[in-house]
PDB file of C-alpha atoms and ligand atoms in Angstrom:
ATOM      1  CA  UNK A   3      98.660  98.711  70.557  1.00  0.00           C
ATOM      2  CA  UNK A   4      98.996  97.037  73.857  1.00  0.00           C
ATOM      3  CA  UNK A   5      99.021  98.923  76.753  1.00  0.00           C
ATOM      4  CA  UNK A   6     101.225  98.821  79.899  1.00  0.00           C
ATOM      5  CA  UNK A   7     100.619 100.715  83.121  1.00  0.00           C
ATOM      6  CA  UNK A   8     103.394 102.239  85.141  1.00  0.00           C
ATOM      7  CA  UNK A   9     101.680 102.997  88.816  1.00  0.00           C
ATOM      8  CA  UNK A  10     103.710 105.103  91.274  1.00  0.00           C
ATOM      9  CA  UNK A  11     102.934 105.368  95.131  1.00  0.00           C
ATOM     10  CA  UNK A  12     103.000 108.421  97.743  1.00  0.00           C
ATOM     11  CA  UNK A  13     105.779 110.814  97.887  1.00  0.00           C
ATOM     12  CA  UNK A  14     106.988 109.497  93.693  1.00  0.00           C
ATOM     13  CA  UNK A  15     105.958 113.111  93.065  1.00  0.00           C
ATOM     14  CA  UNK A  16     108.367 115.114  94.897  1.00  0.00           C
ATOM     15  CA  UNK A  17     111.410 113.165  92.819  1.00  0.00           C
ATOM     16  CA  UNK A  18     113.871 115.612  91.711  1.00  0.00           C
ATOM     17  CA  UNK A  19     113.762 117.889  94.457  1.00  0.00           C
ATOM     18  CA  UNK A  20     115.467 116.215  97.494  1.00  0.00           C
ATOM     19  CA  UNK A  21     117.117 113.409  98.241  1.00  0.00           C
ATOM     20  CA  UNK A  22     119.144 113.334  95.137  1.00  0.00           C
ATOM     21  CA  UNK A  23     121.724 110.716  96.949  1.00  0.00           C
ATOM     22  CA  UNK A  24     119.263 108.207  97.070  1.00  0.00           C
ATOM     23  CA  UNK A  25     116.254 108.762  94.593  1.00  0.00           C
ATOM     24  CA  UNK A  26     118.592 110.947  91.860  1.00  0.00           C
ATOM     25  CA  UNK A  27     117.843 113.750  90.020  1.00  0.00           C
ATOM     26  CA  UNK A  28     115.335 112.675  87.582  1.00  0.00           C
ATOM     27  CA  UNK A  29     111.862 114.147  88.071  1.00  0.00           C
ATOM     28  CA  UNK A  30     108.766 111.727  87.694  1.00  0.00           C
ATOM     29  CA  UNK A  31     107.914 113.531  84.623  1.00  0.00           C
ATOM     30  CA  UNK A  32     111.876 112.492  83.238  1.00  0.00           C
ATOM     31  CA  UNK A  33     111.062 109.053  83.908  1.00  0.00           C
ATOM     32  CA  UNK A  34     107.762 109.051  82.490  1.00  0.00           C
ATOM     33  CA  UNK A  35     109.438 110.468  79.367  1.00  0.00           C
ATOM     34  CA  UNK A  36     112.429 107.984  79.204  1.00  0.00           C
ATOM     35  CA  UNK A  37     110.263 105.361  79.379  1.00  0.00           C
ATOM     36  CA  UNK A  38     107.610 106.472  76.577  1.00  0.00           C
ATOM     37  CA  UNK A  39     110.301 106.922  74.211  1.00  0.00           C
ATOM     38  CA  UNK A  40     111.357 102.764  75.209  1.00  0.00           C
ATOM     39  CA  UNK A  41     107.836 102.050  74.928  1.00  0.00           C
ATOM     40  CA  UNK A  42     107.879 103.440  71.403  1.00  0.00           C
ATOM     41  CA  UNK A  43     110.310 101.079  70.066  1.00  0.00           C
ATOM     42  CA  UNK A  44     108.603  98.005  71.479  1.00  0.00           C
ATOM     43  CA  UNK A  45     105.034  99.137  70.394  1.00  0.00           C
ATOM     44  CA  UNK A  46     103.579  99.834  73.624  1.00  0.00           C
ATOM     45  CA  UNK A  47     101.366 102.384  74.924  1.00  0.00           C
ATOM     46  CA  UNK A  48     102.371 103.424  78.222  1.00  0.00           C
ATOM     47  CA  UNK A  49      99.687 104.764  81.029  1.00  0.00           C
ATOM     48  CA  UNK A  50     101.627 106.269  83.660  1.00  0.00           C
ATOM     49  CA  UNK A  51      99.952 107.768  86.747  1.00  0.00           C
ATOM     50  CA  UNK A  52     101.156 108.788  90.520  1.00  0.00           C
ATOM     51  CA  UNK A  53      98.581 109.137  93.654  1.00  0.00           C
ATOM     52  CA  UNK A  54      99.367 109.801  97.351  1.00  0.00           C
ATOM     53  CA  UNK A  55      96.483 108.113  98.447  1.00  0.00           C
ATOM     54  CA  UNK A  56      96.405 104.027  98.339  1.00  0.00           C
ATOM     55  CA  UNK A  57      92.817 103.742  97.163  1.00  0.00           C
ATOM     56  CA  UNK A  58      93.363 105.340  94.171  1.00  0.00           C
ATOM     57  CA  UNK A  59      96.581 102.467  93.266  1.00  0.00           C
ATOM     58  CA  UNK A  60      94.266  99.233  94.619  1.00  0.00           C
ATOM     59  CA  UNK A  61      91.668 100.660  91.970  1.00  0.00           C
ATOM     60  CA  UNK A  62      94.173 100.801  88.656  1.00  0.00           C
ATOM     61  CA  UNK A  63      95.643  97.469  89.861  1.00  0.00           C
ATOM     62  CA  UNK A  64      91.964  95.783  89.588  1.00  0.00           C
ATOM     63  CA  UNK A  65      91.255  97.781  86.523  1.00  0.00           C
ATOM     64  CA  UNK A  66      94.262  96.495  84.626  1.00  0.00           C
ATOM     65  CA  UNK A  67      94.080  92.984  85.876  1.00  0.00           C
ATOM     66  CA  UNK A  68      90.650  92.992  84.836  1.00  0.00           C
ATOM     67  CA  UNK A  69      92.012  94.400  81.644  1.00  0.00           C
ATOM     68  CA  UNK A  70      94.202  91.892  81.127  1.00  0.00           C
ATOM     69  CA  UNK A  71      97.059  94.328  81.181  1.00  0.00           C
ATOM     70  CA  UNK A  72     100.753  94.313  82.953  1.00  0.00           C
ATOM     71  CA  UNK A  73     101.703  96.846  85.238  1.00  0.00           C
ATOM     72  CA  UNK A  74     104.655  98.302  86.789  1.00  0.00           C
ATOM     73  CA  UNK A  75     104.284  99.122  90.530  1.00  0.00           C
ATOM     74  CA  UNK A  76     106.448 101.281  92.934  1.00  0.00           C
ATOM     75  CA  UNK A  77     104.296 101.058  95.608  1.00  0.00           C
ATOM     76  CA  UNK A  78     106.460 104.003  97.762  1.00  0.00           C
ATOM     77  CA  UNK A  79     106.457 103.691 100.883  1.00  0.00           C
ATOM     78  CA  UNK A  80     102.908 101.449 101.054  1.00  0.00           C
ATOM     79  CA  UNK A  81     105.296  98.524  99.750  1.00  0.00           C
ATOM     80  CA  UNK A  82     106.378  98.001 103.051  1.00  0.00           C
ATOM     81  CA  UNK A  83     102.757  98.099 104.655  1.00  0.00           C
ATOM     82  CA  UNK A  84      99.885  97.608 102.330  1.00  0.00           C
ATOM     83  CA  UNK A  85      98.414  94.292 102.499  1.00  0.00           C
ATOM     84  CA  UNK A  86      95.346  95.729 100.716  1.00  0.00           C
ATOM     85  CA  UNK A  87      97.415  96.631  97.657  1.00  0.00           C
ATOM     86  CA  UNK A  88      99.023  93.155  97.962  1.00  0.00           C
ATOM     87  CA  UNK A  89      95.275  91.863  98.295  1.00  0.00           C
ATOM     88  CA  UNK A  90      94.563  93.726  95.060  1.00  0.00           C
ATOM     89  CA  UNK A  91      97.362  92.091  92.744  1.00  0.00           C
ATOM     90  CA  UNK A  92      96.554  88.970  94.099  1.00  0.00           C
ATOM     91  CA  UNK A  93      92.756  89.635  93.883  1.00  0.00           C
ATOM     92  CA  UNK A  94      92.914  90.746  90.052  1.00  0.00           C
ATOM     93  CA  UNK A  95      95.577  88.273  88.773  1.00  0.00           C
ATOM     94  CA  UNK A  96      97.213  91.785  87.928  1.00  0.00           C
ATOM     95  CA  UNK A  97     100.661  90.880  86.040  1.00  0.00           C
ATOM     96  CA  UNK A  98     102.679  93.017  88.172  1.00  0.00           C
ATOM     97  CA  UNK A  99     106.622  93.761  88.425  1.00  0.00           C
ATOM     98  CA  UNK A 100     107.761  95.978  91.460  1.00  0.00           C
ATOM     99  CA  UNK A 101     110.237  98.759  90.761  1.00  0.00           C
ATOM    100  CA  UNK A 102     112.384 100.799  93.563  1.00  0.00           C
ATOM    101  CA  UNK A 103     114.674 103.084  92.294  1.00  0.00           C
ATOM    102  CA  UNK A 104     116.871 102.538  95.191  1.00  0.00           C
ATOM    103  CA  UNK A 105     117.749  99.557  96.804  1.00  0.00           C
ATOM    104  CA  UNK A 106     116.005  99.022  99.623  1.00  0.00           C
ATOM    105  CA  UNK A 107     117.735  96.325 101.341  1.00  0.00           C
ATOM    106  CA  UNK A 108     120.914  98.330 101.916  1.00  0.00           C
ATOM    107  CA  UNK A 109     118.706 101.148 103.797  1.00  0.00           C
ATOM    108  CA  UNK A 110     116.440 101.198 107.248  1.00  0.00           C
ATOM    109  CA  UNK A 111     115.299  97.604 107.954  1.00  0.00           C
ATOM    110  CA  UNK A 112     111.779  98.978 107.780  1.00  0.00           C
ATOM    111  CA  UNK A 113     112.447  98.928 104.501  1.00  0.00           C
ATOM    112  CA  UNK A 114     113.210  95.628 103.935  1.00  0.00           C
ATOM    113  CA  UNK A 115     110.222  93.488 104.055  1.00  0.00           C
ATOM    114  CA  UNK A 116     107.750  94.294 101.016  1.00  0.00           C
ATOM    115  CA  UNK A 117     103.894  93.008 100.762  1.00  0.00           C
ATOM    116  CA  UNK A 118     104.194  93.284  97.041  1.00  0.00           C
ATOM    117  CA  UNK A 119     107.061  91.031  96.442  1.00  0.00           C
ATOM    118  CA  UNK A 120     105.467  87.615  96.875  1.00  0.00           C
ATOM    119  CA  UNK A 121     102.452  88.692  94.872  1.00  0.00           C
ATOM    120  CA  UNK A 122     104.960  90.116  92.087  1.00  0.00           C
ATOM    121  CA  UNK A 123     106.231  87.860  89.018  1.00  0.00           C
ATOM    122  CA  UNK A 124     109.737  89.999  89.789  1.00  0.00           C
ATOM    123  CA  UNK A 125     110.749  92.962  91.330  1.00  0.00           C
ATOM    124  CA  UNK A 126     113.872  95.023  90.395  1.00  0.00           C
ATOM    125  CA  UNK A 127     115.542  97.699  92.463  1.00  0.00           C
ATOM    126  CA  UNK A 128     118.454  99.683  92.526  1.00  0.00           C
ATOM    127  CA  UNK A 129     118.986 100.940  88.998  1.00  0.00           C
ATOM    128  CA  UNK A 130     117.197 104.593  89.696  1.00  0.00           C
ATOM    129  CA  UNK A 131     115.306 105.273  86.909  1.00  0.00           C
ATOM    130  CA  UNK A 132     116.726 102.149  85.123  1.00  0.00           C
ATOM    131  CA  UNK A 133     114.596 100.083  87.223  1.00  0.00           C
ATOM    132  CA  UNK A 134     111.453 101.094  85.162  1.00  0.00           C
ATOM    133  CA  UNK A 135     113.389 100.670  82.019  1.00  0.00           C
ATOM    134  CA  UNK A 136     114.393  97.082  82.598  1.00  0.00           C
ATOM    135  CA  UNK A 137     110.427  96.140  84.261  1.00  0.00           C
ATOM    136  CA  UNK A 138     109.621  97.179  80.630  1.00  0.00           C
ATOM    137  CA  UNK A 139     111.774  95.057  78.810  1.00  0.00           C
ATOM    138  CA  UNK A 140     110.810  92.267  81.345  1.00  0.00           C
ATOM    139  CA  UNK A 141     107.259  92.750  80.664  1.00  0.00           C
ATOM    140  CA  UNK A 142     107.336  93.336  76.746  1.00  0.00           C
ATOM    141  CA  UNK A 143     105.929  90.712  74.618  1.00  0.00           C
ATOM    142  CA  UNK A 144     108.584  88.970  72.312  1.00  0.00           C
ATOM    143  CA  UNK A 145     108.721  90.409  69.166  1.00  0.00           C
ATOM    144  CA  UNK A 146     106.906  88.449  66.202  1.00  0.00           C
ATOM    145  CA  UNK A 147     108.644  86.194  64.018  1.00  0.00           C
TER     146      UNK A 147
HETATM  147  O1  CA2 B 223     113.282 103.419  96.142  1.00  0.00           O
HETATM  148  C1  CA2 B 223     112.078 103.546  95.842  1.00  0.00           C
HETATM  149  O2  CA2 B 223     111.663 103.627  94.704  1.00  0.00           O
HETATM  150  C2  CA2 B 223     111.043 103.655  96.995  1.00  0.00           C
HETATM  151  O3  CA2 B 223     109.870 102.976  96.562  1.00  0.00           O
HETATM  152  C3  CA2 B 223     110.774 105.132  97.185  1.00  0.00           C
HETATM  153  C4  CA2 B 223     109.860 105.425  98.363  1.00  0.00           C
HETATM  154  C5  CA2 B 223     110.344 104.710  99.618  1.00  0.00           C
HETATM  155  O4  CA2 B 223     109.414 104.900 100.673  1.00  0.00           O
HETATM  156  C6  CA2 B 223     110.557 103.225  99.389  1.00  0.00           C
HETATM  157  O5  CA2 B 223     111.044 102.653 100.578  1.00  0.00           O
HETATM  158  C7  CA2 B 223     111.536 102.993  98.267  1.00  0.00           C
HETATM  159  C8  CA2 B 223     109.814 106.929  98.677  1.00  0.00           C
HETATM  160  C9  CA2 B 223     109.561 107.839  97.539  1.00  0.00           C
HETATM  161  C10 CA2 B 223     109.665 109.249  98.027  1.00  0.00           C
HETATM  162  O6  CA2 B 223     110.559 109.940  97.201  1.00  0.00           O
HETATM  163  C11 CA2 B 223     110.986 111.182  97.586  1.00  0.00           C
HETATM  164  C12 CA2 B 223     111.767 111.851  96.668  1.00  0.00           C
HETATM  165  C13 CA2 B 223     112.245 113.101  96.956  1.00  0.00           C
HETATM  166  C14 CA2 B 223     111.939 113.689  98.175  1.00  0.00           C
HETATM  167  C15 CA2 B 223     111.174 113.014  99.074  1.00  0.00           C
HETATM  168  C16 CA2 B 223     110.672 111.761  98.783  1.00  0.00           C
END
């Protein structure tokens, strides 16, 4: 079955506690779940990991380029500052599509410019937990004739 990695940056795993005005009420475990069950139907396995620490997301990005294998990246907060994970898509030929759940150009200008987005085929934001649904469909493979 073809795998498909769902990566999510710092701070992902306090969802569902605060800030339900801009991030929701969905937990990271909610999402995780919503999207295995889309998975399912398309007949993909989904690997679906969080770290606070950027080192840990530049390794899985190399490891599933390497692999051959798309992922789905919200970065967090290092979106807006890590060159080295941008270096790391770009370095891997990772197939990547950046998620936000909110939508970052209508908040703090800081959060405007993203390192991930020119190394990205697409990035969707703005559909909370939604935005991982549709970077799945995006990244599915067609189904076989
Ligand atoms: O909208 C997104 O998905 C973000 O990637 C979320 C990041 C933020 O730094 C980006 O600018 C946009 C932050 C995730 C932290 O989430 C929290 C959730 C609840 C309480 C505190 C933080």
């Amino acid at each position: 079955m073809p795998s498909i990695h769902v990566l999510n940056g710092p701070n992902l795993n306090l969802l569902g506690t605060r800030e339900p005005g801009i991030y929701g009420t969905l937990t990271l475990a909610d999402i995780e779940a919503r999207l295995r069950k889309g998975a399912k139907t398309l007949g993909l396995e989904v690997i679906f990991r969080q770290s606070n620490h950027e080192g840990d997301l530049i390794g899985w990005i190399q490891a599933a380029g390497a692999a051959g294998e798309p992922v789905i990246l919200n970065a967090g907060a290092y979106t807006h500052t890590s060159i080295a994970i941008a270096d790391a898509i770009k370095g891997s030929g990772a197939r990547v599509v950046e998620v936000h759940l909110s939508n970052v150009h209508a908040r703090e200008a800081f959060r405007h410019q993203s390192h991930i987005s020119a190394v990205a085929q697409g990035v969707i934001l703005g559909f909370g937990a939604a935005s991982y649904d549709l970077a799945l469909q995006a990244l599915a493979p067609p189904p076989a004739i």
